[in-house]
mmCIF file of C-alpha atoms in Angstrom:
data_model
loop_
_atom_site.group_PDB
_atom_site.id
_atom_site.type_symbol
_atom_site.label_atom_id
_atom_site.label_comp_id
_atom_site.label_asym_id
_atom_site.label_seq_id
_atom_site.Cartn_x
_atom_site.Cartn_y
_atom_site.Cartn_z
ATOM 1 C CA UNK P 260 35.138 22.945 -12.231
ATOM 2 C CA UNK P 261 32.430 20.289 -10.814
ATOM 3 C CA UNK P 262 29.640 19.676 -12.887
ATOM 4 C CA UNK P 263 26.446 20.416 -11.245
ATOM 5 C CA UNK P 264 23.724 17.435 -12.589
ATOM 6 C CA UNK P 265 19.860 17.851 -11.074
ATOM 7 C CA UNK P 266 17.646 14.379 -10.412
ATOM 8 C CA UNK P 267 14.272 16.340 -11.575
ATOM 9 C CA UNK P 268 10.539 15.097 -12.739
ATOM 10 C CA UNK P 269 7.777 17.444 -11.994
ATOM 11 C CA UNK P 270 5.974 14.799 -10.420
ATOM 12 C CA UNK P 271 6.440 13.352 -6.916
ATOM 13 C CA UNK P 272 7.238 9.220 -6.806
ATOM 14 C CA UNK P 273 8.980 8.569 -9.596
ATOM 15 C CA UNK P 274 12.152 7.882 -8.293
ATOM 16 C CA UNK P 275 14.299 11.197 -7.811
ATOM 17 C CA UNK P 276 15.790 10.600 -4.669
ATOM 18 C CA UNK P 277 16.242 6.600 -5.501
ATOM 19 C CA UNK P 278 17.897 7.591 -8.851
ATOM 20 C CA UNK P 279 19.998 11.023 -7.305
ATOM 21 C CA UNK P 280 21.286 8.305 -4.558
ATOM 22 C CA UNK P 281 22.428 5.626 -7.077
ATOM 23 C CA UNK P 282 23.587 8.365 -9.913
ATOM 24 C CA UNK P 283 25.744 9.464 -6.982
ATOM 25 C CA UNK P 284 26.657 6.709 -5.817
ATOM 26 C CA UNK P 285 27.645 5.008 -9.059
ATOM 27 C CA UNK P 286 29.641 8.323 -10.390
ATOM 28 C CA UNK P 287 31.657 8.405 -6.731
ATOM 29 C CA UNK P 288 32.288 4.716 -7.454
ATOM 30 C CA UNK P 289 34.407 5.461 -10.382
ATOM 31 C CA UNK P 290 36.219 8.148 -7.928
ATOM 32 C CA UNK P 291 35.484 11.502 -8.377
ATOM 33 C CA UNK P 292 34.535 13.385 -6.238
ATOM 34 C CA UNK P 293 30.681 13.705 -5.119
ATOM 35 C CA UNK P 294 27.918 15.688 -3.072
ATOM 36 C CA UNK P 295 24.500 14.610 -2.863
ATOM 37 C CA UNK P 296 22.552 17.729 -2.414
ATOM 38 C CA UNK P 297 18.642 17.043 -0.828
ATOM 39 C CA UNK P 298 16.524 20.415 -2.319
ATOM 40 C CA UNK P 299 13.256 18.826 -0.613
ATOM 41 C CA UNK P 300 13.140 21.244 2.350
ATOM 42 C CA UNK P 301 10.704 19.990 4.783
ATOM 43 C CA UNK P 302 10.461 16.748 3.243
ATOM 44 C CA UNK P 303 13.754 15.113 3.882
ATOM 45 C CA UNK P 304 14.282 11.795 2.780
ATOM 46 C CA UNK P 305 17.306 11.012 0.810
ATOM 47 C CA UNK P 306 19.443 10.517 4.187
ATOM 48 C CA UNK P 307 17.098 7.519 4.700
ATOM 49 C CA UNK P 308 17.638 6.133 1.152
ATOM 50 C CA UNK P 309 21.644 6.791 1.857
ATOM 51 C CA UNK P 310 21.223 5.046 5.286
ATOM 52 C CA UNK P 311 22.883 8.061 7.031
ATOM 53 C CA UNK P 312 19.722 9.214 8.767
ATOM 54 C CA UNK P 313 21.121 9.359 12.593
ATOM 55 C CA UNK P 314 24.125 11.089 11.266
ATOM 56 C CA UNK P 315 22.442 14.231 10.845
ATOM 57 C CA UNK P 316 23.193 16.850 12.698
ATOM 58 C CA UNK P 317 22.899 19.926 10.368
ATOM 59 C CA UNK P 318 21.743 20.555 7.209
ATOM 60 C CA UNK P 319 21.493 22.834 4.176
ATOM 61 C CA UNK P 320 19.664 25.227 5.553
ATOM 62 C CA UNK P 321 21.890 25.567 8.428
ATOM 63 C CA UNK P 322 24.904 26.555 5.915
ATOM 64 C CA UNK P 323 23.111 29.068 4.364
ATOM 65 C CA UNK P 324 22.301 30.805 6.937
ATOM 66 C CA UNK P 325 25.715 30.579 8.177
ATOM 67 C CA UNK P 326 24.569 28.312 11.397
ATOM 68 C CA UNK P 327 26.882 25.788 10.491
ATOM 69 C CA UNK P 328 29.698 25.625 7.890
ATOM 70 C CA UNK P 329 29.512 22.710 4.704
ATOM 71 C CA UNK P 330 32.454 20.866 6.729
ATOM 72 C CA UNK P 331 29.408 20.054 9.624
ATOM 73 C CA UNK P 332 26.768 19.527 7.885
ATOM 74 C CA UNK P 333 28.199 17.577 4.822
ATOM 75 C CA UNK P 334 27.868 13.364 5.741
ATOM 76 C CA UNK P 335 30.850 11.444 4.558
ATOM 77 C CA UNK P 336 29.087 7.919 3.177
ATOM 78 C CA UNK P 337 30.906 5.083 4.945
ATOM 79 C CA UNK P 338 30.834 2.765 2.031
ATOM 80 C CA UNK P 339 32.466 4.955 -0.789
ATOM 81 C CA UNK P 340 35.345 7.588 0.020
ATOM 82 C CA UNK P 341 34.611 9.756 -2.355
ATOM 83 C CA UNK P 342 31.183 10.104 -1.798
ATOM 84 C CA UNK P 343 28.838 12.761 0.456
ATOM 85 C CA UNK P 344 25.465 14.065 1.315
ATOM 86 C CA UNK P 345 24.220 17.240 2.211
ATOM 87 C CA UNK P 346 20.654 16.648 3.975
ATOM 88 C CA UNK P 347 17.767 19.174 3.598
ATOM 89 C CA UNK P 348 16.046 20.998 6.475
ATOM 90 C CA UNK P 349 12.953 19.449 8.155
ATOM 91 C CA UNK P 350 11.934 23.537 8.482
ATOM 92 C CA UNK P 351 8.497 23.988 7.267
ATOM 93 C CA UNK P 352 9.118 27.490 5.553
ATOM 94 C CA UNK P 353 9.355 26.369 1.909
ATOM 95 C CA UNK P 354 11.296 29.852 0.759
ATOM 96 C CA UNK P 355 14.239 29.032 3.070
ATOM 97 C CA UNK P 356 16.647 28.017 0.236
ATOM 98 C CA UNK P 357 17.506 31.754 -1.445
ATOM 99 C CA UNK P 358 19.050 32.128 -4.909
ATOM 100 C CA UNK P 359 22.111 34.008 -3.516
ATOM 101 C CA UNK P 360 22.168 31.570 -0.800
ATOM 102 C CA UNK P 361 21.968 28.103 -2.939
ATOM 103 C CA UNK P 362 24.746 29.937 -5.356
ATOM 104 C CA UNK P 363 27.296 30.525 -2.278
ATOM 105 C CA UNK P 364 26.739 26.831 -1.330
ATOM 106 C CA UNK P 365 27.038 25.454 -4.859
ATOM 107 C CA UNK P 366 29.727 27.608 -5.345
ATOM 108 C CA UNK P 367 32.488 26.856 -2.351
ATOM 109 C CA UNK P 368 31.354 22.856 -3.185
ATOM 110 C CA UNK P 369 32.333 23.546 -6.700
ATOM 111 C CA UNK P 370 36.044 24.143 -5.027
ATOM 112 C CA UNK P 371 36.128 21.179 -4.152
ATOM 113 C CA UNK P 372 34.224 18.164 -5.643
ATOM 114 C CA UNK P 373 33.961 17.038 -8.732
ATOM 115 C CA UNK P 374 30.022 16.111 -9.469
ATOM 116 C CA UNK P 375 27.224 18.071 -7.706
ATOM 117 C CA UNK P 376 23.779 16.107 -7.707
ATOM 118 C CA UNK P 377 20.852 18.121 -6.759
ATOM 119 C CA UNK P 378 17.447 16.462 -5.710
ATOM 120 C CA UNK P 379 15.081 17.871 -6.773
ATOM 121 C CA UNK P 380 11.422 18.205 -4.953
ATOM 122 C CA UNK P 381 8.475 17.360 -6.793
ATOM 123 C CA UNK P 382 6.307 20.167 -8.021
ATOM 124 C CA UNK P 383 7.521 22.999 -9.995
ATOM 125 C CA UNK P 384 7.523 24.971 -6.983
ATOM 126 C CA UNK P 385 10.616 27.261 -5.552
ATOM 127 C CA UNK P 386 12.384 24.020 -3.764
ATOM 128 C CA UNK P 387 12.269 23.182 -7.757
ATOM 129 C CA UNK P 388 13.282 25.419 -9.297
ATOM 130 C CA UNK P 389 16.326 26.384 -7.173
ATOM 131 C CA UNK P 390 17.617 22.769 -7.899
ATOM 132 C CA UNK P 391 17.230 22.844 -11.410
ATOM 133 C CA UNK P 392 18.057 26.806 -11.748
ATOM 134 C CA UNK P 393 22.531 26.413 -11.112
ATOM 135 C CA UNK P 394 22.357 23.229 -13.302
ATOM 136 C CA UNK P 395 24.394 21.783 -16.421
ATOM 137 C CA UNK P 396 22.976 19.005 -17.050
ATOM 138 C CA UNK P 397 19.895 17.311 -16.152
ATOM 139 C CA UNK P 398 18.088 13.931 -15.309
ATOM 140 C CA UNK P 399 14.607 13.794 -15.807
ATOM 141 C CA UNK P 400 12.995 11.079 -14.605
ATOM 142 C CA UNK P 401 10.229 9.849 -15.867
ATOM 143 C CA UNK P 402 7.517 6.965 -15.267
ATOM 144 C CA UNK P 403 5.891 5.476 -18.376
ATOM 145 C CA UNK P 404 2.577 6.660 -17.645
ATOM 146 C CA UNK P 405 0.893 9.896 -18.855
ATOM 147 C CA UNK P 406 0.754 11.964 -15.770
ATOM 148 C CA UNK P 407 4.596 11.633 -15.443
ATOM 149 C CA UNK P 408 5.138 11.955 -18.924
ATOM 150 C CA UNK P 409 3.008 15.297 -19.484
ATOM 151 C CA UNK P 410 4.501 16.339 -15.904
ATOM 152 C CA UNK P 411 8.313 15.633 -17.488
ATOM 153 C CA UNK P 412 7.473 17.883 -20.237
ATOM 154 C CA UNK P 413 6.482 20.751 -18.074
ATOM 155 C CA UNK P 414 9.979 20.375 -16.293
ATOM 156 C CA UNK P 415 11.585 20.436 -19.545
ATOM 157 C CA UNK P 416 9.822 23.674 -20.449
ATOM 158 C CA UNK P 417 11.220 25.016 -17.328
ATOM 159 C CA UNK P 418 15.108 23.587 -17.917
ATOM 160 C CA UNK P 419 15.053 25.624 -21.373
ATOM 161 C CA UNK P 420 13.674 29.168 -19.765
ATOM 162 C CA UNK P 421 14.113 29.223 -15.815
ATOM 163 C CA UNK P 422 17.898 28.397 -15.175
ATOM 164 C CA UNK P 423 21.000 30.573 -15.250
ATOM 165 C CA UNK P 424 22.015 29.184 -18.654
ATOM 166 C CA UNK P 425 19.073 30.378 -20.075
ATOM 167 C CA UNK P 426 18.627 33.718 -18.653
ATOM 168 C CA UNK P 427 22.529 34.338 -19.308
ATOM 169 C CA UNK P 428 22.049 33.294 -22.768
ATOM 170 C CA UNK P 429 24.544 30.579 -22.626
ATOM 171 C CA UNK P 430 24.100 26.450 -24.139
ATOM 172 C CA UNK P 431 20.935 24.894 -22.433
ATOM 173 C CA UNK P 432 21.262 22.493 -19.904
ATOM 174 C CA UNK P 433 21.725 19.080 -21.588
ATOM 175 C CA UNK P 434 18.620 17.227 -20.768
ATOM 176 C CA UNK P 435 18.310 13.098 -19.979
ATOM 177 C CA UNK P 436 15.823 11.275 -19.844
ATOM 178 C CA UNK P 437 15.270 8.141 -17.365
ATOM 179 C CA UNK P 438 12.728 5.884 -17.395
ATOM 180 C CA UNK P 439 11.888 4.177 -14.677
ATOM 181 C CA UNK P 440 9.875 1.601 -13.476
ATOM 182 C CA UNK P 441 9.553 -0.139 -16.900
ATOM 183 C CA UNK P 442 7.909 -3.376 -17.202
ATOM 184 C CA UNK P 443 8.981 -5.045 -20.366
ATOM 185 C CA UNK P 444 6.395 -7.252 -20.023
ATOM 186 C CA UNK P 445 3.628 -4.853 -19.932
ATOM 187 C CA UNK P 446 4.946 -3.090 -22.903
ATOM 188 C CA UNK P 447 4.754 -6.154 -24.461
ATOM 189 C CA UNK P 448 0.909 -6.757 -23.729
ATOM 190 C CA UNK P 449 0.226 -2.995 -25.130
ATOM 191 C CA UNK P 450 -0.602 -1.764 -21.209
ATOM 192 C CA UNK P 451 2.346 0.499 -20.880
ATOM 193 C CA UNK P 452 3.841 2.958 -23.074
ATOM 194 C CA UNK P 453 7.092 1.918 -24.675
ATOM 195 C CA UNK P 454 10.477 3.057 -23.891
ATOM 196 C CA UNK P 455 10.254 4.811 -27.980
ATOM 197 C CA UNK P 456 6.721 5.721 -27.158
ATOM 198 C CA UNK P 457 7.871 8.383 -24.655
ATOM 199 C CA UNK P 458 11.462 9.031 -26.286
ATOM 200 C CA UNK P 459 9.122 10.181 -29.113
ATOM 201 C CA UNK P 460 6.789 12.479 -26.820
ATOM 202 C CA UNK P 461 9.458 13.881 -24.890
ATOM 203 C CA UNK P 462 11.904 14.337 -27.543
ATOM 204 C CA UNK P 463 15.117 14.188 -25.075
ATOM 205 C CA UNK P 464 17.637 12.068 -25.069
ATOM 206 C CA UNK P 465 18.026 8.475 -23.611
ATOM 207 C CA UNK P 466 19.964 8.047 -20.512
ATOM 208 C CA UNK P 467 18.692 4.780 -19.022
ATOM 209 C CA UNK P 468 15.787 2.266 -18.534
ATOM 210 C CA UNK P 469 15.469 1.264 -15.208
ATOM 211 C CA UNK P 470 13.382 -2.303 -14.812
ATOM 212 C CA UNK P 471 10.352 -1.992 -12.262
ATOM 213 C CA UNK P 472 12.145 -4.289 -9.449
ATOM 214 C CA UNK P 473 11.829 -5.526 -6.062
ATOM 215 C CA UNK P 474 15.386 -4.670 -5.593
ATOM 216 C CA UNK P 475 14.204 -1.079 -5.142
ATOM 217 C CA UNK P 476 12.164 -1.641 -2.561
ATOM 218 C CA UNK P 477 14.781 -4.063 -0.627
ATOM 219 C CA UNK P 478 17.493 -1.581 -1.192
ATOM 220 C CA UNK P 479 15.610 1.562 0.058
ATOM 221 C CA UNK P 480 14.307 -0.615 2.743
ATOM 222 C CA UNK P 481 18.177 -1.038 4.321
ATOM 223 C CA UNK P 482 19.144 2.267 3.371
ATOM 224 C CA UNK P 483 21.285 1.693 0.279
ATOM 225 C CA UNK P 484 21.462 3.202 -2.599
ATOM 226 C CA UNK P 485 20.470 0.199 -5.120
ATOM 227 C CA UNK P 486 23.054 0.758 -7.341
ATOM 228 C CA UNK P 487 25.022 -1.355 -5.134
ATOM 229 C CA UNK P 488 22.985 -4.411 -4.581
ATOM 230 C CA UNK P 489 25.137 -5.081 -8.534
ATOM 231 C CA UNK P 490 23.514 -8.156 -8.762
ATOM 232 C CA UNK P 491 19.902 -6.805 -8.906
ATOM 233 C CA UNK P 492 18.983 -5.977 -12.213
ATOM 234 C CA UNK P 493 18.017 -2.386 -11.348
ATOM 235 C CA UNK P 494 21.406 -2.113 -9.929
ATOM 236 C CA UNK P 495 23.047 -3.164 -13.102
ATOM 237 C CA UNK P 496 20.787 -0.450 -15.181
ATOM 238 C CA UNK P 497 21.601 2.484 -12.591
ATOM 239 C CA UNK P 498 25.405 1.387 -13.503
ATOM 240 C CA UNK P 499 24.843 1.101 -16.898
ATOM 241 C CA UNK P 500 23.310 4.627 -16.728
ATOM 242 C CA UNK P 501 26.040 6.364 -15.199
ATOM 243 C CA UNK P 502 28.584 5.031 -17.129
ATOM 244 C CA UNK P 503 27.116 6.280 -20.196
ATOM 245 C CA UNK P 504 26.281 9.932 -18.133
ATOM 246 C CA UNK P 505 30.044 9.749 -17.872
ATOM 247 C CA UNK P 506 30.388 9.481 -21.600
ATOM 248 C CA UNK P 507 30.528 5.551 -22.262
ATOM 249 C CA UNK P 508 28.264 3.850 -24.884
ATOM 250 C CA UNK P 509 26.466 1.165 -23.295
ATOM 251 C CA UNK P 510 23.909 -1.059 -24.872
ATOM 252 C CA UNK P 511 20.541 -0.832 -23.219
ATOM 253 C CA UNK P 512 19.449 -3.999 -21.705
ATOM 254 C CA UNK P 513 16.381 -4.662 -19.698
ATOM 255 C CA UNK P 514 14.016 -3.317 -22.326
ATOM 256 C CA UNK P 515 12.422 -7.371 -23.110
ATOM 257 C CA UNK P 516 10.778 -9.752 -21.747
ATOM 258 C CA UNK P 517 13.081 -12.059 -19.927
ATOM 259 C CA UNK P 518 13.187 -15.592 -20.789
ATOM 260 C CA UNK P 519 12.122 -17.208 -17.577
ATOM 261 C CA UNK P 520 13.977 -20.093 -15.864
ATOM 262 C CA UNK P 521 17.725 -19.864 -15.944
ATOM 263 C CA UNK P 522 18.727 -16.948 -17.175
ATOM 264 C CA UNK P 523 16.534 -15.170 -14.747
ATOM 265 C CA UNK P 524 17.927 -17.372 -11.986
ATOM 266 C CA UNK P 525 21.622 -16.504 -12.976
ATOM 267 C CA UNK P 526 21.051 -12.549 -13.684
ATOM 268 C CA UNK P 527 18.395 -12.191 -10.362
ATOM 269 C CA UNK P 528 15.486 -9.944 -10.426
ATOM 270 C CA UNK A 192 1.469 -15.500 -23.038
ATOM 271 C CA UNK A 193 0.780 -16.846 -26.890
ATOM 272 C CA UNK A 194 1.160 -15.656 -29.809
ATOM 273 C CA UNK A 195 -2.484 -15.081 -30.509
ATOM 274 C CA UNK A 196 -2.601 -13.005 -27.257
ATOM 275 C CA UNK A 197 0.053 -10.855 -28.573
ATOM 276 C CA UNK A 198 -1.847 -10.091 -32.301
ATOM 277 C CA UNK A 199 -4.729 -9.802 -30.168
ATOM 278 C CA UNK A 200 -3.669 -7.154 -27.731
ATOM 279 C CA UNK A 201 -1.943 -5.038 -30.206
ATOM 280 C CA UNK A 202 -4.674 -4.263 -32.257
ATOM 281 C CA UNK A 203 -6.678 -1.903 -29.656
ATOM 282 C CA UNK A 204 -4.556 -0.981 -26.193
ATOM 283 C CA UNK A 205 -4.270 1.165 -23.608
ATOM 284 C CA UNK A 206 -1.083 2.070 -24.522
ATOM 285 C CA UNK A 207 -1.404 3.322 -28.023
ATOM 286 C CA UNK A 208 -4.703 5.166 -26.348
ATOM 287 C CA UNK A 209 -2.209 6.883 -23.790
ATOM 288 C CA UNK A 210 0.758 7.579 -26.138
ATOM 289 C CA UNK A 211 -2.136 9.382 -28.382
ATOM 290 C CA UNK A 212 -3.538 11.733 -25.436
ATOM 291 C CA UNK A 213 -0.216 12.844 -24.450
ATOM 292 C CA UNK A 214 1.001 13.649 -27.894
ATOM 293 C CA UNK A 215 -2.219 15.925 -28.593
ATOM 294 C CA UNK A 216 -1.711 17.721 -25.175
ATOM 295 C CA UNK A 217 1.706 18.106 -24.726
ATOM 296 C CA UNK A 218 1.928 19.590 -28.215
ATOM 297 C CA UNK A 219 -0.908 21.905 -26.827
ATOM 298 C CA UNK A 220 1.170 22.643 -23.904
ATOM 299 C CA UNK A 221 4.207 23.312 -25.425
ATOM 300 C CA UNK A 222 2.503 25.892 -28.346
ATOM 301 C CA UNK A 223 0.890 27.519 -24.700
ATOM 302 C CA UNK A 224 4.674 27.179 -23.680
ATOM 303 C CA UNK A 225 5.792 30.033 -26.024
ATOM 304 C CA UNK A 226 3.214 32.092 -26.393
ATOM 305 C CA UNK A 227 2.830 35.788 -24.709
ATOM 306 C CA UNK A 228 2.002 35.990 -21.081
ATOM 307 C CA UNK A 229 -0.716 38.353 -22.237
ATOM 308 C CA UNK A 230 -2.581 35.655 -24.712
ATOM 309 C CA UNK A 231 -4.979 34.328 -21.787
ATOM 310 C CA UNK A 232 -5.638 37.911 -21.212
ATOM 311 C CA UNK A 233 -6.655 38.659 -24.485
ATOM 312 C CA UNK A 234 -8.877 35.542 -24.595
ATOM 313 C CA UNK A 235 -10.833 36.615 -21.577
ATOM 314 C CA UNK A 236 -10.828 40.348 -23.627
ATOM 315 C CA UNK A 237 -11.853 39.284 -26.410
ATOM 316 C CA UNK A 238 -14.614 36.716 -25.246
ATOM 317 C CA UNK A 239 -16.279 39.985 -23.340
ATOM 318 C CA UNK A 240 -16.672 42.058 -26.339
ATOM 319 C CA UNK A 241 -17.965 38.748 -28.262
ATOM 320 C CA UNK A 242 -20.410 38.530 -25.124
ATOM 321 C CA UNK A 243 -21.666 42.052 -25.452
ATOM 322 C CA UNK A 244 -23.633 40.778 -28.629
ATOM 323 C CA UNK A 245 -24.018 37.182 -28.622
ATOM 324 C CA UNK A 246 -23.877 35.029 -26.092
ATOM 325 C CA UNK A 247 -21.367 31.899 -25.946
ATOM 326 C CA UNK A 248 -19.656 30.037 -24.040
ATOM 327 C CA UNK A 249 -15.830 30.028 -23.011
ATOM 328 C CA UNK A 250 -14.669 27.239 -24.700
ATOM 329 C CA UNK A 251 -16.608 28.899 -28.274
ATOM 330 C CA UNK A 252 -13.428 31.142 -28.484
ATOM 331 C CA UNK A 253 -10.306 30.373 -29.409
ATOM 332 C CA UNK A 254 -6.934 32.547 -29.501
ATOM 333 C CA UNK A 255 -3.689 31.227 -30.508
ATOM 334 C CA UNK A 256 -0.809 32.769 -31.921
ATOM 335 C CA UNK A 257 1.850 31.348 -34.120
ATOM 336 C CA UNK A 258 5.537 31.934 -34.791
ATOM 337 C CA UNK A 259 5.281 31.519 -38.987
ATOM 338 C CA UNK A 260 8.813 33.277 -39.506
ATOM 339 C CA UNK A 261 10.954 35.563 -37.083
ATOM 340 C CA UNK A 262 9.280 38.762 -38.447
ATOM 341 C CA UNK A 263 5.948 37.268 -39.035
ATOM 342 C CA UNK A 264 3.443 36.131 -36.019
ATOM 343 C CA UNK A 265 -0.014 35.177 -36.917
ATOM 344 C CA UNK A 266 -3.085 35.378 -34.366
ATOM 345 C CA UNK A 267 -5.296 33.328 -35.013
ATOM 346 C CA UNK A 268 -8.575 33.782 -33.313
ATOM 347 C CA UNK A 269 -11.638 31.317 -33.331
ATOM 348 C CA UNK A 270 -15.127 31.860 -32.294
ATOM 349 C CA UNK A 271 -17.982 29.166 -33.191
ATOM 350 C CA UNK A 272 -21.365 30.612 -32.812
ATOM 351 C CA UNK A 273 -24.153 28.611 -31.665
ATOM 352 C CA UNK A 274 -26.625 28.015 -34.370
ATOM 353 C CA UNK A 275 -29.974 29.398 -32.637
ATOM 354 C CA UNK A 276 -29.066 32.515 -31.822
ATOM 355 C CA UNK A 277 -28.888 35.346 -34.340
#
């Protein structure tokens, strides 16, 4: 049975579709079987961050409304075998995703792959809320800054009373929290909130730390997914977070100041 | 930096100031979380009878209502009267 895991914040920029295309990427890595689903309908962007943009033909829309089966509108990543993307609809009517519809879709991938990432738009909208609603577990990703903090919160609210496991009564959907864009350095001069500072607030528990980097930037800028520029140190914490979504303890590294000169030449970043 | 900058710039920062603001709201947020839909009904309610004798101002009234046990809810209900008026 695949395990269905939504890339979620509340609030727009923080680095869904970055982190849903490296989560993805990194879990597919380790072979299993993956499906990047985009739930931004109208917005479509994570088959630029993927680098499959001209290979679009259909899209998610398309299969629900039986247009096109998953087999056409799925795109098979070059780079990792295992790995695939489902692309939203550039349609402007926000409602097109249906519950029944999303289930059927989520449902026949389920047959077949073995991790189901859902992006999820910003805003707590219906786009939203049908990508957190079929979930298991959860990635919240959050900014350390209090708009995306007190945003992240909201979204949590919604994990614990708006999805299936909680109107069916069964265990929540375990929740994770990612911080990203962290500046050690700033944390360090008392100008951003600490990594504990919004463990504490948010009270979930801590999947990764991902550095504020230029690799980002670079990476989204060639279309792909950072987690395998694995020299960058945002690479190396998007690994570092899947492995330990997969299970693994990993220490968390990233969180200090680096010691400039040549450790910073040898790690990059 | 130096070390004086650090002592320096831990004693007032923006980021104890943030981490402050968004403990007292989201604790707010979350007690609004899982309370009744009705509760911002009953506010409104409540603040209109208050009205029909004295005259304050939305934010004079209060209404919260807290889980103490699972049998026992309290409602707790708030209203500051200005000082002039009678």
């Amino acid at each position: 049975m695949a395990k269905i895991i939504v890339v979620t914040s509340g609030k727009g920029g923080v680095g869904k579709t970055t982190s849903s295309a490296a989560i993805g990427t990194g879990i597919a890595m380790r072979g299993f079987k993956t499906v990047i689903i985009d739930f931004d309908i109208g917005l479509r962007n994570l088959d630029l961050i993927m680098g499959c943009e001209r290979r679009v033909v259909y899209d998610f829309v398309n299969v629900i409304n039986g247009e096109a089966n998953l087999k056409q509108a799925m795109i098979k990543d070059k780079r990792i075998d295992t790995l695939f993307i489902l692309p939203a609809s550039q349609t402007r009517d926000k409602d097109a995703l249906s519950k029944e519809g999303v289930e059927r879709i989520l449902n026949e991938l389920a047959q077949e792959f073995d991790y189901i990432i859902c992006d999820s738009p910003a805003g707590i909208e219906s786009g939203a809320m049908m990508a957190l609603y079929f979930a298991d577990e959860a990635v919240v990703v959050t900014n350390p800054e209090v708009s995306s903090v007190r945003d992240s919160d909201r979204i949590l609210g919604m994990l614990s009373s708006k999805s299936r496991r909680a109107e069916q009564g069964l265990p929540g959907i375990k929740e994770h929290l990612l911080l990203t864009r962290y500046n050690p350095e700033r944390v360090l001069k008392g100008e951003m909130l600490s990594v504990e500072d919004v463990g504490e607030i948010l009270a979930i528990k801590l999947l990764g730390v991902i550095p504020e980097s230029q690799a980002v930037l670079n990476a989204s800028n060639s279309g792909t997914p950072v987690i395998l520029d694995e020299d960058s140190d945002a690479g190396q914490a998007y690994l570092d977070t899947v492995a330990r979504l997969l299970g693994e303890e990993v220490p968390f590294r990233f969180l200090n100041v680096e010691k400039k000169g040549l450790l910073k030449r040898i790690f990059g970043g | 930096m130096s070390l004086l900058d650090y002592f320096r710039s831990t004693k007032k920062n923006t980021a104890s100031t943030a981490k402050e603001r968004l403990q007292i709201i989201v604790a707010h947020e979350r007690n609004r979380r899982n309370s009744p839909d009705y509760l911002p009904q009953l506010e409104r309610d409540i603040l209109a009878v208050i009205r029909k004798y004295v005259d304050i101002a939305d934010d004079q009234v209060s209404v919260s209502l807290e889980k103490s046990s699972d049998e026992l809810s309290v409602l707790e209900l708030n209203v500051t009267f200005p000082d002039d008026k009678k």
